[in-house]
């Protein structure tokens, strides 16, 4: 998908451990660094679909919800394209369907010439080059059981290269893990 390729050019594989300052140090403008850092649903573009499928519906609905983040059509298309083709969980299916409906609405507005310029492409991308296009790595996530009500939380295992090697070990979203699935 062209939108996925475009967006991967702006989102580094290490986005999960990046700060606004580190994104700026890598060559992004302050506006784009802030956008990528704050709109965490864009991070899904650097994840494997099978890892997205393992995420808890609460995490997807809140922290990674593209509907609440005023994405432009390129960003929304890229996020939708990176999702699994099917979720087994009804809540996740509904979450994905809402994203699909929002994207269809954006496409209709675009075709009717009624989509505003910010929704076509956010100003943060103006004058920016896709400096991460050559990097194909994705993050591998691992689901663990959490203490509070058995909610699944996600542990960042590291970046997965095309060859499947893991480099950069770290943690993300861990709160009192008790056992791995």
Short mmCIF file of C-alpha atoms in Angstrom, two decimals, residues 47-164:
data_model
loop_
_atom_site.label_atom_id
_atom_site.label_comp_id
_atom_site.label_asym_id
_atom_site.label_seq_id
_atom_site.Cartn_x
_atom_site.Cartn_y
_atom_site.Cartn_z
CA UNK A 47 3.91 -3.28 14.15
CA UNK A 48 3.12 -6.70 12.77
CA UNK A 49 -0.62 -7.37 12.26
CA UNK A 50 -0.43 -10.49 14.43
CA UNK A 51 0.91 -8.39 17.30
CA UNK A 52 -1.86 -5.81 16.85
CA UNK A 53 -4.37 -8.66 17.04
CA UNK A 54 -2.95 -9.69 20.42
CA UNK A 55 -3.40 -6.22 21.94
CA UNK A 56 -6.15 -5.68 24.50
CA UNK A 57 -9.26 -3.95 23.18
CA UNK A 58 -8.88 -1.27 25.86
CA UNK A 59 -5.41 -0.42 24.61
CA UNK A 60 -6.61 -0.31 21.00
CA UNK A 61 -9.71 1.72 21.85
CA UNK A 62 -7.88 4.32 23.86
CA UNK A 63 -4.13 4.65 23.40
CA UNK A 64 -4.10 3.49 19.76
CA UNK A 65 -7.49 4.78 18.60
CA UNK A 66 -7.09 6.59 15.26
CA UNK A 67 -10.67 7.91 15.43
CA UNK A 68 -9.80 10.18 18.34
CA UNK A 69 -6.63 11.64 16.83
CA UNK A 70 -7.67 13.70 13.78
CA UNK A 71 -5.56 11.79 11.29
CA UNK A 72 -5.25 12.85 7.70
CA UNK A 73 -6.39 10.48 4.96
CA UNK A 74 -2.86 9.17 4.26
CA UNK A 75 -2.30 8.38 7.94
CA UNK A 76 -5.76 6.80 8.36
CA UNK A 77 -5.31 4.65 5.25
CA UNK A 78 -1.89 3.49 6.43
CA UNK A 79 -3.14 2.59 9.91
CA UNK A 80 -6.14 0.70 8.50
CA UNK A 81 -3.91 -1.14 6.00
CA UNK A 82 -1.62 -2.36 8.78
CA UNK A 83 -4.40 -3.96 10.80
CA UNK A 84 -4.99 -7.71 10.73
CA UNK A 85 -7.43 -8.84 8.05
CA UNK A 86 -9.66 -10.22 10.81
CA UNK A 87 -9.94 -9.99 14.58
CA UNK A 88 -11.36 -12.93 16.56
CA UNK A 89 -12.66 -10.61 19.29
CA UNK A 90 -16.02 -8.89 18.64
CA UNK A 91 -14.91 -5.68 20.36
CA UNK A 92 -11.84 -5.51 18.14
CA UNK A 93 -13.96 -6.27 15.08
CA UNK A 94 -16.20 -3.32 15.97
CA UNK A 95 -13.14 -1.11 16.57
CA UNK A 96 -11.80 -2.00 13.13
CA UNK A 97 -15.21 -1.53 11.49
CA UNK A 98 -15.42 1.99 12.98
CA UNK A 99 -12.01 2.79 11.50
CA UNK A 100 -13.13 1.39 8.15
CA UNK A 101 -16.31 3.47 8.22
CA UNK A 102 -14.37 6.62 9.09
CA UNK A 103 -11.94 5.95 6.24
CA UNK A 104 -14.83 5.37 3.80
CA UNK A 105 -16.33 8.68 4.92
CA UNK A 106 -13.01 10.44 4.33
CA UNK A 107 -12.68 8.86 0.88
CA UNK A 108 -16.22 9.93 -0.05
CA UNK A 109 -15.51 13.49 1.07
CA UNK A 110 -12.26 13.44 -0.89
CA UNK A 111 -14.02 12.23 -4.03
CA UNK A 112 -16.71 14.90 -3.54
CA UNK A 113 -13.96 17.53 -3.05
CA UNK A 114 -15.26 18.21 0.48
CA UNK A 115 -12.29 16.96 2.50
CA UNK A 116 -10.43 19.91 4.01
CA UNK A 117 -6.75 20.39 3.25
CA UNK A 118 -5.61 19.32 6.75
CA UNK A 119 -7.49 16.05 6.32
CA UNK A 120 -5.85 15.52 2.93
CA UNK A 121 -2.36 15.96 4.42
CA UNK A 122 -1.49 17.51 7.73
CA UNK A 123 0.73 20.60 7.61
CA UNK A 124 3.33 18.86 9.80
CA UNK A 125 4.52 16.93 6.71
CA UNK A 126 5.21 20.05 4.61
CA UNK A 127 8.85 20.26 3.63
CA UNK A 128 9.65 16.93 5.28
CA UNK A 129 11.42 14.08 3.52
CA UNK A 130 10.61 10.44 4.31
CA UNK A 131 13.99 9.79 5.92
CA UNK A 132 13.15 6.31 7.25
CA UNK A 133 11.98 4.77 3.93
CA UNK A 134 15.00 2.47 3.78
CA UNK A 135 14.18 0.92 7.18
CA UNK A 136 11.81 -2.04 6.99
CA UNK A 137 12.02 -3.23 10.59
CA UNK A 138 8.88 -3.74 12.67
CA UNK A 139 8.41 -4.02 16.41
CA UNK A 140 7.54 -7.40 17.85
CA UNK A 141 5.16 -7.28 20.77
CA UNK A 142 4.46 -9.94 23.35
CA UNK A 143 1.24 -10.20 25.32
CA UNK A 144 1.46 -10.92 29.03
CA UNK A 145 -1.18 -11.21 31.73
CA UNK A 146 -1.57 -8.23 34.02
CA UNK A 147 -2.53 -8.24 37.67
CA UNK A 148 -5.51 -5.90 37.40
CA UNK A 149 -8.56 -7.94 36.34
CA UNK A 150 -6.49 -10.09 34.01
CA UNK A 151 -6.24 -7.32 31.41
CA UNK A 152 -3.75 -8.15 28.72
CA UNK A 153 -0.92 -5.66 28.51
CA UNK A 154 1.85 -5.48 25.96
CA UNK A 155 5.57 -5.93 26.41
CA UNK A 156 7.91 -4.56 23.80
CA UNK A 157 10.26 -7.34 22.81
CA UNK A 158 12.27 -5.38 20.28
CA UNK A 159 12.63 -4.56 16.64
CA UNK A 160 12.17 -7.46 14.25
CA UNK A 161 14.21 -7.25 11.08
CA UNK A 162 13.17 -8.84 7.81
CA UNK A 163 15.33 -11.82 8.80
CA UNK A 164 13.43 -12.18 12.07
#
